[in-house]
Amino acid sequence: MRFFRKRRRRELEGAALEDALRAVIEHNLTVHELLSDADLRELEGKARVLLEEKSFEGCGGLDLTDEHRVTIAAYGALLLLHRETDYYPRLHSILVCPSAFLAPVRHAVGEVAGIETDEERIGESWSAGSLVVSWEDLVADIEDTEAGCSVLIHEFAHQLDE
């Protein structure tokens, strides 16, 4: 089984990305111009594997487009450059919310111990196999190049820790 998966991944990594999808990466990946041609080819190949192997789902009424999927896959691929990788093996689904979302939090200490409240989040990474991100906040990260942060890189880094 591993042999066939590796072979399929090599095929995906070597196939050219469509011009429209390449344009999305050029526009939305903030570090795009810093990458060499070889790095861009590797990134595109790894993004193709992520697009093929991971399930992308819109939440809160968001209809996912190629821009959503390709942008997210490119950021995930960025952390895999120059690495032997199994492509975030525990990650199965990427949930994309239109904006920040509420997540239940059970407090463990202090006066509120045992109480569950909702917290606003812009991203989460679950060891159970999902990554959740706010598209609105991802776009804000892309547009504010001075901020130097990315909710997607942060959440994909958690997946690497898994």
mmCIF file of C-alpha atoms in Angstrom, residues 49-124:
data_model
loop_
_atom_site.group_PDB
_atom_site.id
_atom_site.type_symbol
_atom_site.label_atom_id
_atom_site.label_comp_id
_atom_site.label_asym_id
_atom_site.label_seq_id
_atom_site.Cartn_x
_atom_site.Cartn_y
_atom_site.Cartn_z
ATOM 1 C CA VAL A 49 -0.629 16.132 -3.010
ATOM 2 C CA LEU A 50 -2.436 17.969 -0.207
ATOM 3 C CA LEU A 51 -5.257 18.934 -2.576
ATOM 4 C CA GLU A 52 -5.632 15.309 -3.612
ATOM 5 C CA GLU A 53 -5.340 13.654 -0.198
ATOM 6 C CA LYS A 54 -7.057 16.024 2.222
ATOM 7 C CA SER A 55 -10.751 16.803 2.472
ATOM 8 C CA PHE A 56 -11.565 20.523 2.303
ATOM 9 C CA GLU A 57 -14.939 21.527 3.714
ATOM 10 C CA GLY A 58 -16.690 24.868 3.914
ATOM 11 C CA CYS A 59 -18.462 25.689 7.174
ATOM 12 C CA GLY A 60 -21.018 28.314 8.129
ATOM 13 C CA GLY A 61 -22.399 28.530 4.603
ATOM 14 C CA LEU A 62 -19.019 29.077 2.918
ATOM 15 C CA ASP A 63 -18.906 27.581 -0.578
ATOM 16 C CA LEU A 64 -15.300 26.569 -1.128
ATOM 17 C CA THR A 65 -13.574 27.600 -4.325
ATOM 18 C CA ASP A 66 -10.282 26.641 -5.908
ATOM 19 C CA GLU A 67 -8.831 29.820 -4.369
ATOM 20 C CA HIS A 68 -9.673 28.586 -0.864
ATOM 21 C CA ARG A 69 -8.282 25.110 -1.429
ATOM 22 C CA VAL A 70 -5.133 26.108 -3.317
ATOM 23 C CA THR A 71 -4.238 28.908 -0.895
ATOM 24 C CA ILE A 72 -4.552 26.597 2.090
ATOM 25 C CA ALA A 73 -2.659 23.762 0.378
ATOM 26 C CA ALA A 74 0.169 26.155 -0.588
ATOM 27 C CA TYR A 75 0.615 27.312 3.005
ATOM 28 C CA GLY A 76 0.586 23.707 4.194
ATOM 29 C CA ALA A 77 3.146 22.792 1.521
ATOM 30 C CA LEU A 78 5.394 25.667 2.569
ATOM 31 C CA LEU A 79 6.189 23.911 5.854
ATOM 32 C CA LEU A 80 7.040 20.717 3.979
ATOM 33 C CA LEU A 81 9.679 22.197 1.664
ATOM 34 C CA HIS A 82 13.013 20.321 1.694
ATOM 35 C CA ARG A 83 11.650 17.629 4.024
ATOM 36 C CA GLU A 84 10.994 13.960 3.756
ATOM 37 C CA THR A 85 7.341 14.016 4.642
ATOM 38 C CA ASP A 86 4.259 11.931 5.057
ATOM 39 C CA TYR A 87 2.059 14.965 4.339
ATOM 40 C CA TYR A 88 0.509 15.552 7.755
ATOM 41 C CA PRO A 89 -0.504 11.909 8.203
ATOM 42 C CA ARG A 90 -3.014 12.540 10.995
ATOM 43 C CA LEU A 91 -4.704 15.403 9.162
ATOM 44 C CA HIS A 92 -7.770 14.292 7.223
ATOM 45 C CA SER A 93 -9.992 17.344 6.902
ATOM 46 C CA ILE A 94 -9.514 21.072 6.627
ATOM 47 C CA LEU A 95 -12.559 23.049 7.715
ATOM 48 C CA VAL A 96 -12.822 26.599 6.408
ATOM 49 C CA CYS A 97 -15.121 29.053 8.179
ATOM 50 C CA PRO A 98 -16.054 32.385 6.616
ATOM 51 C CA SER A 99 -14.862 34.268 9.729
ATOM 52 C CA ALA A 100 -13.911 33.725 13.369
ATOM 53 C CA PHE A 101 -15.873 30.951 15.039
ATOM 54 C CA LEU A 102 -16.877 29.973 18.555
ATOM 55 C CA ALA A 103 -15.271 26.971 20.210
ATOM 56 C CA PRO A 104 -16.316 25.444 23.527
ATOM 57 C CA VAL A 105 -13.712 25.645 26.284
ATOM 58 C CA ARG A 106 -13.985 23.819 29.609
ATOM 59 C CA HIS A 107 -12.063 25.689 32.284
ATOM 60 C CA ALA A 108 -9.880 23.528 34.514
ATOM 61 C CA VAL A 109 -8.754 25.839 37.326
ATOM 62 C CA GLY A 110 -9.784 28.789 39.418
ATOM 63 C CA GLU A 111 -13.217 30.168 40.114
ATOM 64 C CA VAL A 112 -14.540 28.940 36.781
ATOM 65 C CA ALA A 113 -13.256 25.341 37.067
ATOM 66 C CA GLY A 114 -15.688 22.956 35.422
ATOM 67 C CA ILE A 115 -17.575 25.693 33.596
ATOM 68 C CA GLU A 116 -17.762 25.555 29.824
ATOM 69 C CA THR A 117 -17.771 28.778 27.836
ATOM 70 C CA ASP A 118 -17.379 29.687 24.188
ATOM 71 C CA GLU A 119 -14.262 31.444 22.918
ATOM 72 C CA GLU A 120 -13.842 33.144 19.590
ATOM 73 C CA ARG A 121 -11.127 31.492 17.499
ATOM 74 C CA ILE A 122 -9.525 32.159 14.126
ATOM 75 C CA GLY A 123 -7.942 28.731 13.848
ATOM 76 C CA GLU A 124 -7.586 25.393 15.573
#
